Coordinates of C-alpha atoms in Angstrom, one line a residue:
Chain A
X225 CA 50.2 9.6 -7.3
X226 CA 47.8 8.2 -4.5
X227 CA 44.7 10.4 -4.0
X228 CA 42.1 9.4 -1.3
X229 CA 39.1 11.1 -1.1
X230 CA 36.1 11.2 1.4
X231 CA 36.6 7.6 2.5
X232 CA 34.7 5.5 4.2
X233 CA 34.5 2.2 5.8
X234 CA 32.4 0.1 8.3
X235 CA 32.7 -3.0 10.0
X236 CA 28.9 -3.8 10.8
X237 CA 28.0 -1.2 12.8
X238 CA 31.5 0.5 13.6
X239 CA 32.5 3.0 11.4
X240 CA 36.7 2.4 11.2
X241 CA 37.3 5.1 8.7
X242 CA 35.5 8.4 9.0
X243 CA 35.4 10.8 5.6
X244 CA 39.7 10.1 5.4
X245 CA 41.2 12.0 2.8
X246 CA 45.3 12.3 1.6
X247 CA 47.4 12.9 -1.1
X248 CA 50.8 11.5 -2.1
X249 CA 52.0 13.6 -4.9
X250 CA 54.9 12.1 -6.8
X251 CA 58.7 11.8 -5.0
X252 CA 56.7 12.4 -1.7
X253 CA 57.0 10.6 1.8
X254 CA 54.7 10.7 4.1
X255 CA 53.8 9.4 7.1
X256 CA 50.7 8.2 9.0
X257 CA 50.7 7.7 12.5
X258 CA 47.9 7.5 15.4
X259 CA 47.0 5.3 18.4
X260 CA 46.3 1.6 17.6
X261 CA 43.1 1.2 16.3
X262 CA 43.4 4.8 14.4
X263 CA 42.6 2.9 11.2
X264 CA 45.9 4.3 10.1
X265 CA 46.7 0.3 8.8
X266 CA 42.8 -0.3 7.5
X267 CA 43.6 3.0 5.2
X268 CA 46.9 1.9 3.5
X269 CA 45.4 -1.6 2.7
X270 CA 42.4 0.3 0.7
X271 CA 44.9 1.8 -1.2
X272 CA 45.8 -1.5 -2.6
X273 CA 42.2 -3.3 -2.4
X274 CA 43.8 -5.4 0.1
X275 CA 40.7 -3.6 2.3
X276 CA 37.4 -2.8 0.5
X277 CA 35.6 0.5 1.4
X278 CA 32.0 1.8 1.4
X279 CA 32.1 5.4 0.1
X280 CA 34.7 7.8 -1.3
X281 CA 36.9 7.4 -4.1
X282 CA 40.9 6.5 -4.1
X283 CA 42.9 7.2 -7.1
X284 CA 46.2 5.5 -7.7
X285 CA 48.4 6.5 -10.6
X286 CA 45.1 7.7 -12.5
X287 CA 43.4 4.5 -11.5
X288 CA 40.1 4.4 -9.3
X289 CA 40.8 1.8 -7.0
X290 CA 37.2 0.8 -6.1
X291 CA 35.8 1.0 -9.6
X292 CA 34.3 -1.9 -10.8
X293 CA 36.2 -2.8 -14.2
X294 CA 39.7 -2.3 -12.3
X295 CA 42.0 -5.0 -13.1
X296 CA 43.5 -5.3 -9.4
X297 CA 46.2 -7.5 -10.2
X298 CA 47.9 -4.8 -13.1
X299 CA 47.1 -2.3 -10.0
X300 CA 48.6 -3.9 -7.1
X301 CA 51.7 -5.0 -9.2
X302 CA 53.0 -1.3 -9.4
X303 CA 52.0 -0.5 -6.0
X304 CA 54.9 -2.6 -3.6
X305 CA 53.6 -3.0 -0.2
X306 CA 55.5 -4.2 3.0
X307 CA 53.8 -6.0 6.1
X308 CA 54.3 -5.8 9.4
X309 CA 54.8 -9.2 9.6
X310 CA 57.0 -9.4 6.8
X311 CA 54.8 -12.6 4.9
X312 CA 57.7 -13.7 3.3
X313 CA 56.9 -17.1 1.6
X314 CA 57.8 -19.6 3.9
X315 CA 58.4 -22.7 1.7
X316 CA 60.1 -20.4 -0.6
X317 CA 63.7 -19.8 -0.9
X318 CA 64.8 -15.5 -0.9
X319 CA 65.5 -15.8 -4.6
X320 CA 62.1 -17.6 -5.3
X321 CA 60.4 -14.9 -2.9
X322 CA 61.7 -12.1 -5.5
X323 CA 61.0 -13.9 -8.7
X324 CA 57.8 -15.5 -8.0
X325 CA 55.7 -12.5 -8.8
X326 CA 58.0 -11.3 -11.2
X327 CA 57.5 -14.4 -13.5
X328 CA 53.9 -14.8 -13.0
X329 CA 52.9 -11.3 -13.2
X330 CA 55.3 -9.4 -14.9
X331 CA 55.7 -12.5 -17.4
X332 CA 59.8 -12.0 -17.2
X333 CA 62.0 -14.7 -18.1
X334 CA 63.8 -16.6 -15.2
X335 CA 67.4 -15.1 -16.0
X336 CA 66.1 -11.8 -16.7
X337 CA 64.1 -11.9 -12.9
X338 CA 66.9 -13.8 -11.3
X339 CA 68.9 -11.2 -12.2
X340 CA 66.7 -7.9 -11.2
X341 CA 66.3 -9.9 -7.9
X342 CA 70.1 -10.2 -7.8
X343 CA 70.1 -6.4 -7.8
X344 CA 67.8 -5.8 -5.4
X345 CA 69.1 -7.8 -2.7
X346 CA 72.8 -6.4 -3.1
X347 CA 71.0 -3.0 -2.5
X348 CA 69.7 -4.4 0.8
X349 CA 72.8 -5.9 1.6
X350 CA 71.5 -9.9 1.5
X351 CA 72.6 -11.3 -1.5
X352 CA 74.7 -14.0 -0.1
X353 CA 71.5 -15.3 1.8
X354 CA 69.6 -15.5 -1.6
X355 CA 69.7 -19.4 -1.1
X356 CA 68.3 -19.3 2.2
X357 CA 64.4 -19.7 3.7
X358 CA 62.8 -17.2 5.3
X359 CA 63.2 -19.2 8.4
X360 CA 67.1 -18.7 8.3
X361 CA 66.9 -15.3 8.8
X362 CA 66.6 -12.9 11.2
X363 CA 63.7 -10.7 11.6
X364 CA 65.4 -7.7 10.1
X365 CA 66.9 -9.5 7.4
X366 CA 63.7 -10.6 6.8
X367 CA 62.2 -7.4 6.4
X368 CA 64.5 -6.1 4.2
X369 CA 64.1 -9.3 2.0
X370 CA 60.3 -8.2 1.9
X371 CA 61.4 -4.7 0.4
X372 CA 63.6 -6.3 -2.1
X373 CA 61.0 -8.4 -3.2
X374 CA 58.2 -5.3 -3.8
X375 CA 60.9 -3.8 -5.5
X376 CA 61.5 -6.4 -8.1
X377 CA 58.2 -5.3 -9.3
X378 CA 59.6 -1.9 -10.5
X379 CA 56.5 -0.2 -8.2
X380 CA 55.6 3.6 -8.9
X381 CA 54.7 3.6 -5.4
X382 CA 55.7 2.0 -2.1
X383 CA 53.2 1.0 1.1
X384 CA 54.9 0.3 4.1
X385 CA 52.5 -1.1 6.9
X386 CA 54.0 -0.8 10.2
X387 CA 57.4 -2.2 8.8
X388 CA 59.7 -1.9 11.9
X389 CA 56.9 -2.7 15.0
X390 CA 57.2 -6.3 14.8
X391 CA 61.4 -6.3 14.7
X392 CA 63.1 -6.4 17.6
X393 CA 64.7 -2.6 18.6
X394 CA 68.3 -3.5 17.6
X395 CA 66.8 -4.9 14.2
X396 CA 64.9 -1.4 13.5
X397 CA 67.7 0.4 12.2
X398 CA 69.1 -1.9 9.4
X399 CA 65.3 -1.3 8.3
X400 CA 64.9 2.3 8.4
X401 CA 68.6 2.9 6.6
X402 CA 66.7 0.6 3.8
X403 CA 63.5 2.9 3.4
X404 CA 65.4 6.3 4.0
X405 CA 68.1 5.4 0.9
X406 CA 64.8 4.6 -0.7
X407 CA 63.1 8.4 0.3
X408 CA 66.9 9.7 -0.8
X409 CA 66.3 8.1 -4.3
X410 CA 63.1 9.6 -4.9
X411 CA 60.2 7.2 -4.2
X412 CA 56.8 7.6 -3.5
X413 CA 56.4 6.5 -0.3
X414 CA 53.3 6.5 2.4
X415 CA 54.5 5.0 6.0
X416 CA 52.6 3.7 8.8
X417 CA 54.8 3.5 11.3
X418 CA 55.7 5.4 14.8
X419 CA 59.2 5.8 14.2
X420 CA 59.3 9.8 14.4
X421 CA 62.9 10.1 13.5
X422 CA 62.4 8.3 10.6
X423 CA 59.2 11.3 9.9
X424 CA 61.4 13.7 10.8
X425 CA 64.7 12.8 9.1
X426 CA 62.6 11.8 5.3
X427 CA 58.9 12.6 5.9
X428 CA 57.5 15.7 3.9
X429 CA 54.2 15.6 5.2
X430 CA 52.5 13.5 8.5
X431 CA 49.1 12.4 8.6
X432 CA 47.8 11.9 12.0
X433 CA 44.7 9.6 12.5
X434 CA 42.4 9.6 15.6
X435 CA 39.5 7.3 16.2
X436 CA 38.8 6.6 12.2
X437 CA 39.0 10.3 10.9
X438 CA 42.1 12.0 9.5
X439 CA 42.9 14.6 12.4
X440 CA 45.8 16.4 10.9
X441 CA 47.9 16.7 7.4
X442 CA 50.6 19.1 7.7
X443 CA 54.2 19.3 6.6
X444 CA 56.9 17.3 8.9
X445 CA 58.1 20.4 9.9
X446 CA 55.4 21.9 11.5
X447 CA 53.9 18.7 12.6
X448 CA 56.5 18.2 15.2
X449 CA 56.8 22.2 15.8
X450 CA 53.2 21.1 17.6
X451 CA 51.6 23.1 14.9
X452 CA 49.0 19.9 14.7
X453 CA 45.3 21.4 15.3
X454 CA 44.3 18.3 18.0
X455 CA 45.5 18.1 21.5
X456 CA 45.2 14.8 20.8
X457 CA 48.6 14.6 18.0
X458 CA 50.7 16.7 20.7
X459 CA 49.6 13.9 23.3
X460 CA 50.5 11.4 21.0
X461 CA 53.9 13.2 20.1
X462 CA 54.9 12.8 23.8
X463 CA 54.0 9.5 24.2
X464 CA 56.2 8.0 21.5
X465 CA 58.8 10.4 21.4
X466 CA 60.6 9.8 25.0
Chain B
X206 CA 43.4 -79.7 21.8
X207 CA 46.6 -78.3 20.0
X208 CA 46.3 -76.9 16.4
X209 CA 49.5 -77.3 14.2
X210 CA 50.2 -75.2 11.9
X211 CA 50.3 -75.4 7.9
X212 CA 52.0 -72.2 6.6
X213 CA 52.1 -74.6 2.8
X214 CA 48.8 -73.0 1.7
X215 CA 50.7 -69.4 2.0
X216 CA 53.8 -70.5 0.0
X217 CA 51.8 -72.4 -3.1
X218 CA 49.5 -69.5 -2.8
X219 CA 51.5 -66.4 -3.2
X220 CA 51.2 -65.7 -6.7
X221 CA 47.4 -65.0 -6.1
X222 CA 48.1 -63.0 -3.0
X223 CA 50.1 -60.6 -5.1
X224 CA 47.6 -60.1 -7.4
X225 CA 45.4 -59.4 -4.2
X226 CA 48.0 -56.8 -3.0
X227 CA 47.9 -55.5 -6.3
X228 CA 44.5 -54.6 -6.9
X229 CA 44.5 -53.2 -2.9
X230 CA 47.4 -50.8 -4.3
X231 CA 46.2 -50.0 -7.0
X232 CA 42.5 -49.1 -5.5
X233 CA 44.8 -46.6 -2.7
X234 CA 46.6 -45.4 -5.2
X235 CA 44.2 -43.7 -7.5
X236 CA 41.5 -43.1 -4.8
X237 CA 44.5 -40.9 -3.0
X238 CA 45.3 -39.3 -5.9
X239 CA 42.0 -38.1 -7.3
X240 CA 40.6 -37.9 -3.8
X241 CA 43.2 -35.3 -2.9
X242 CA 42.5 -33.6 -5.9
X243 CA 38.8 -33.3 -6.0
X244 CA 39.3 -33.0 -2.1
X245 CA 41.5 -30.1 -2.5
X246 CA 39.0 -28.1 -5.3
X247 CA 36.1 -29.1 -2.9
X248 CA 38.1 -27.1 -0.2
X249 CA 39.1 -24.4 -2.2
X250 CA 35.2 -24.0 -2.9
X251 CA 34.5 -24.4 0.5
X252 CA 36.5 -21.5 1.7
X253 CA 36.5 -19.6 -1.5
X254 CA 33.6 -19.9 -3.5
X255 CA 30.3 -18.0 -2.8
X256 CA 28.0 -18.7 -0.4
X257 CA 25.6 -21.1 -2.1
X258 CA 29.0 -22.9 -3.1
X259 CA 30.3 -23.5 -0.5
X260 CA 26.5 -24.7 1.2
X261 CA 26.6 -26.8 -1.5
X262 CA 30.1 -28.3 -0.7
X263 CA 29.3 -28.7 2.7
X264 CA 26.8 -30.7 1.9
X265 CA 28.6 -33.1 -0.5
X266 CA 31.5 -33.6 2.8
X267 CA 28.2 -34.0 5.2
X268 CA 26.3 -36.6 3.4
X269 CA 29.3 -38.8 2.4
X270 CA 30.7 -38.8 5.8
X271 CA 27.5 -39.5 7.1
X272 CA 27.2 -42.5 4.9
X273 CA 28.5 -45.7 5.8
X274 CA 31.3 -46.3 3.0
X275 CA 30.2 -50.5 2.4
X276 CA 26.9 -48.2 1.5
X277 CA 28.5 -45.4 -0.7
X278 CA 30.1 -48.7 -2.2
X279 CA 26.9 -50.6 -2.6
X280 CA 25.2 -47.5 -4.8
X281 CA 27.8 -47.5 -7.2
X282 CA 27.8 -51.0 -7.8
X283 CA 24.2 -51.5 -8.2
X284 CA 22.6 -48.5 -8.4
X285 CA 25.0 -46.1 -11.0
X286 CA 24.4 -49.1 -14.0
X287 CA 20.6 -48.7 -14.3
X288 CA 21.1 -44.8 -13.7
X289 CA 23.5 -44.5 -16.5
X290 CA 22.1 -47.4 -18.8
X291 CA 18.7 -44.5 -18.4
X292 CA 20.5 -41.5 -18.6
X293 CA 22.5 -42.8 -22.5
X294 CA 19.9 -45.4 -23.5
X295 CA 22.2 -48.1 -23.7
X296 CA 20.5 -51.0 -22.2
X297 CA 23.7 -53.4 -22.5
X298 CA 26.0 -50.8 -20.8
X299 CA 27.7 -51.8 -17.7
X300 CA 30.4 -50.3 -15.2
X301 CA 31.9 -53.2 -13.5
X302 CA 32.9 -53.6 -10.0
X303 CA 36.8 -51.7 -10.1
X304 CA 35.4 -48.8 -11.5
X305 CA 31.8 -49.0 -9.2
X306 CA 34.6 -49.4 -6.4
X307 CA 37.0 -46.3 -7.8
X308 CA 34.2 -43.8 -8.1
X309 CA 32.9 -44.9 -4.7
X310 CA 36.4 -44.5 -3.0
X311 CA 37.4 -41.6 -4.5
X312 CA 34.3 -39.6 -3.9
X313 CA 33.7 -40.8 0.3
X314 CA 37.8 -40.2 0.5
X315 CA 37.6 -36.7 -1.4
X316 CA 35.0 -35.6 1.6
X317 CA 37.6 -36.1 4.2
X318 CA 40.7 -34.7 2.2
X319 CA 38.9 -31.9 1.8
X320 CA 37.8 -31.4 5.7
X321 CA 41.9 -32.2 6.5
X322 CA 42.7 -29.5 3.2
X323 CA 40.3 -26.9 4.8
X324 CA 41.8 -27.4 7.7
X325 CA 45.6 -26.5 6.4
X326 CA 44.4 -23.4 4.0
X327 CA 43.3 -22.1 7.5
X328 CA 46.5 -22.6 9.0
X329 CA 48.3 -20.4 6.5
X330 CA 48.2 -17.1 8.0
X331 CA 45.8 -14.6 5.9
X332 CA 48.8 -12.4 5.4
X333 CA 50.5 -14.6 2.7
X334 CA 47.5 -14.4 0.9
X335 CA 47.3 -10.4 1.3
X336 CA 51.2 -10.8 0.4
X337 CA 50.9 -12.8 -2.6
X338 CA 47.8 -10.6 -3.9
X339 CA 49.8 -7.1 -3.1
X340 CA 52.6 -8.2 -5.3
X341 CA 49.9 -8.8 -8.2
X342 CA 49.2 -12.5 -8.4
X343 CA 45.5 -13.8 -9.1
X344 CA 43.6 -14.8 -6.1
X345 CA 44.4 -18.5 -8.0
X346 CA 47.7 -18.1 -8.5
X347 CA 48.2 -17.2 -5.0
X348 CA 46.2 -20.1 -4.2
X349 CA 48.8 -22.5 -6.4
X350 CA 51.8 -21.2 -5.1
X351 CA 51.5 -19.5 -2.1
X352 CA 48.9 -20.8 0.1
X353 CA 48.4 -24.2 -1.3
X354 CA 51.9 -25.6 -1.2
X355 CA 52.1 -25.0 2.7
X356 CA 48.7 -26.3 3.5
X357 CA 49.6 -29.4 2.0
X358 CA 52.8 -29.4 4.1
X359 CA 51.8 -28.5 7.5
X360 CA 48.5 -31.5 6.3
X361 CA 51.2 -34.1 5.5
X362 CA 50.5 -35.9 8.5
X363 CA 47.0 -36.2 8.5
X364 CA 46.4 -36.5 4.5
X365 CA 48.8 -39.9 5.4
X366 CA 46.4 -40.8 7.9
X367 CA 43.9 -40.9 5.9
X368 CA 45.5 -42.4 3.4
X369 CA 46.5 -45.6 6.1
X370 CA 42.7 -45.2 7.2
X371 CA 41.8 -46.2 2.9
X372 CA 44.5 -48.9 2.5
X373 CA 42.1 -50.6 5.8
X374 CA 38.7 -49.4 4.2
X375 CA 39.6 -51.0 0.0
X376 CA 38.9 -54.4 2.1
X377 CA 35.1 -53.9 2.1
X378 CA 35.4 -54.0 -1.7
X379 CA 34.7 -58.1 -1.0
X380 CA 30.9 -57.0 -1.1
X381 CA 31.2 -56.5 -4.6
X382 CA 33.6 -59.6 -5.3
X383 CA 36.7 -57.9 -6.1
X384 CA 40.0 -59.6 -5.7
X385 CA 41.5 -57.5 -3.1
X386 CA 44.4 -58.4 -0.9
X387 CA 42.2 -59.5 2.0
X388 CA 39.5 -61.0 -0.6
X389 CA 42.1 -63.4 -2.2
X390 CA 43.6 -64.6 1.0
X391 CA 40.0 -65.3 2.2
X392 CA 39.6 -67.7 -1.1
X393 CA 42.8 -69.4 -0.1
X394 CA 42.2 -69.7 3.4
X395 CA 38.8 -71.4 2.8
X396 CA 40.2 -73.6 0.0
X397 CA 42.3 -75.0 2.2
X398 CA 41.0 -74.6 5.4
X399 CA 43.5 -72.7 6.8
X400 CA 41.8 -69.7 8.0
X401 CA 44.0 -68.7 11.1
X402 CA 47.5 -68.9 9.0
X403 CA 45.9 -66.9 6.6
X404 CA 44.1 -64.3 8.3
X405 CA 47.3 -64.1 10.5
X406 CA 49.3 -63.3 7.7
X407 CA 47.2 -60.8 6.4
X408 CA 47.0 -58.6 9.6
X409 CA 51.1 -59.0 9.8
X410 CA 50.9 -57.5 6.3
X411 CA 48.6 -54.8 7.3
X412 CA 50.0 -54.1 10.0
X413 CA 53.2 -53.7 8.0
X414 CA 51.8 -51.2 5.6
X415 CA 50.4 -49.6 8.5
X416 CA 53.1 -49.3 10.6
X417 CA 55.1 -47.6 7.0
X418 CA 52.3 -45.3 7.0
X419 CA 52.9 -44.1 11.0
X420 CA 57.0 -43.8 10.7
X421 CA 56.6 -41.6 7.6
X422 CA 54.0 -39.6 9.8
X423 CA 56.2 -39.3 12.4
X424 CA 59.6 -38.6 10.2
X425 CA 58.1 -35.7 8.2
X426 CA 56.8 -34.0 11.7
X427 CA 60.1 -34.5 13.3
X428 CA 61.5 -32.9 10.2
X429 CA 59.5 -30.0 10.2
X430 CA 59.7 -29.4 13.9
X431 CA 63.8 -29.2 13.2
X432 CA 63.6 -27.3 10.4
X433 CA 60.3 -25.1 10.0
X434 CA 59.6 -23.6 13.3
X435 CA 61.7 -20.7 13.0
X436 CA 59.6 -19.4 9.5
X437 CA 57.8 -16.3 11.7
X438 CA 59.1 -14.3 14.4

């Protein structure tokens, strides 16, 4: 589904991603984690041209990403993305959050997106605040809105950046229960996040990133078996599992 | 010495001073209008646009707020006639003063709308617009209805400003003879040699408008402070 290959990036002089390569095959989740400033965030927005790239190649759903004659928009509408800061639309009510994109891009009619955004946020457990601004809702409830509304777009693949790092803790869990009934259902999912028993519970495979370069890609299991070839993922598995 | 006052002049010449108030409404209404529009696709260009664009556009915002606007005025009163009568061949073609006085107003204003609508694209956060583009929108469409809506909100304020800052500035049309508010009182006043009365009454009305200008500033900022402060964590 998402294939990244030989990557590279630089801002000015300072190289951010180093030669990163990773697969998502279809139905799989996995998970990217590293020390701030790994690059882990810079990678999943290349995925979507959110973040341009110098060298290397990134295939999503068959399509190059960095090729010149791609039409981004038709590309970035099947690939959902959630923020760590939610960027819900402000001035916009929930139910104009979810149907925006879905009129403009997708062309649907304003029943027939009223009612897919309907469906959506009953699956996040928000419809009665489909009236409300983002303003009136809690961080959480935010986030999940955020889902709901890349969902709308019927994506074949979902990009979470750091979804749960700017909630506070007793928000993080209504999140994760969205994005693991998600993993349950079969999505394609890649995750930047440091919530390891999220990895654990749903992740097939984790990616750990290190200074720019892709350090590890093994299967969750053996991942946190401490199977990971650096020092440096075992050091970081300490530090954020207490 | 006391002076007595004649308010008469001001009651038989009302009819006049509407028309005055008129034309000084009608000159804010359309220089706001287009200004804010040309303003805002100057800013868009300015942020947006490539590099020799947006040079190009800083440019245009430089040199007409450099310019004194009696002069920006002046040029399109005298000097755009013999330009265009060149540029068609029409020797008998003319622009007369309104429209010599809209062009001029709407291009000075458009160079500071677009500074104030520069200023509120960059206070929309650059996530919406990575938001708006993830879920597939046009860099344009995102523009339209994600980032653009909320500049011009959290810009309210200051686009009114402005706009309180023109109502003043339409008096210099008198250099070109049009019947503005303030040039029609002026007619009165020195018909009947009533200056003071007059010019009193025109700075109460100002000062009126004015005053409008400053509550709505201050209503819409005590609105959003109550209602728009909780919109990111």
């Amino acid at each position: 589904m998402i294939e990244v290959r030989n990557v590279s990036k630089w801002y000015g002089d300072f190289q951010v991603l180093k030669d990163c390569s990773a697969t998502v095959s279809k139905g799989e989740v996995v998970v990217v984690c590293g020390p701030s400033g790994s690059g882990k965030s810079t990678l999943i927005k290349t995925i979507n041209a959110l973040e341009s790239f110098h060298q290397g190649e990134i295939l999503v759903d068959g399509t190059s990403v960095g090729a010149a004659g791609t039409d981004l928009p038709q590309l970035r509408s099947r690939v959902g993305m959630v923020f760590q800061h939610f960027e819900l639309f402000p001035h916009l009510s929930v139910m104009q959050n979810l149907t925006l994109a879905q009129r403009r891009v997708l062309r649907r009619s304003e029943e027939e997106a009223a009612q897919k955004a309907e469906l959506l946020l009953l699956r996040v457990g928000l419809l009665s605040h489909c009236d409300k601004y983002p303003g009136q809702l809690s961080g959480g409830q935010q986030q999940r809105v955020a889902i709901a509304r890349a969902l709308c777009m019927d994506p074949v693949v979902m990009l979470f950046d750091e979804p749960t790092s700017a909630l506070d803790p007793e928000m993080v869990g209504e999140v994760l229960d969205v994005m693991t009934s998600l993993a349950q259902d079969g999505m394609t999912m890649m995750c930047v996040t440091h919530e390891m028993g999220f990895a654990r519970k749903v992740g097939d495979r984790v990616v750990f990133m290190d200074a720019g370069v892709v350090v590890d890609d093994l299967p969750v299991e053996q991942f946190f078996e401490g199977r990971a070839k650096s020092g440096r993922a075992s050091a970081f598995l300490s530090q954020v599992a207490h | 010495m006391e002076y007595s006052f004649d308010w008469g002049t001001l009651a038989r010449g009302w009819p006049y001073l509407a028309q005055g108030m008129a034309m000084t409404l009608f000159l804010v209404a359309v220089a706001m209008v287009a200004g804010i529009l040309l303003g805002t696709l100057l800013a868009i260009a300015r942020v947006f646009g490539p590099k020799p664009v947006q040079v190009a556009t800083a440019g245009y915002v430089n040199l007409f707020r450099s310019v004194p606007l009696i002069l920006t005025i002046f040029w399109f009163y005298f000097l755009l006639p013999p330009v265009l009568r060149m540029a068609t061949g029409d020797p008998n073609l003319t622009v007369g003063g309104i429209y010599s006085a809209i062009a001029a107003f709407t291009l000075a204003e458009s160079a500071y709308y677009c500074e104030i609508m520069r200023a509120g694209i960059g206070s929309v956060r650059n996530g919406q617009m990575h938001a708006a583009l993830a879920l597939g929108l046009t860099r344009w469409s995102a523009l339209r209805y994600v980032v653009l809506p909320q500049a011009f909100r959290n810009m309210t304020p200051s686009l009114i400003n402005q706009t309180v800052a023109l109502l003043k500035d339409t008096s210099l049309v008198y250099v070109i003879s049009l019947n503005d508010f303030l040039g029609a009182a002026t007619r009165l006043a020195q018909r009947d040699g009533r200056l003071v009365e007059m010019y009193l009454f025109v700075a109460a009305v100002y000062l009126g408008l004015c005053s409008l200008g400053v509550w709505l500033v201050n209503f819409l900022q005590k609105r959003r402070t109550q209602a728009g402060v909780r919109s990111f964590s």
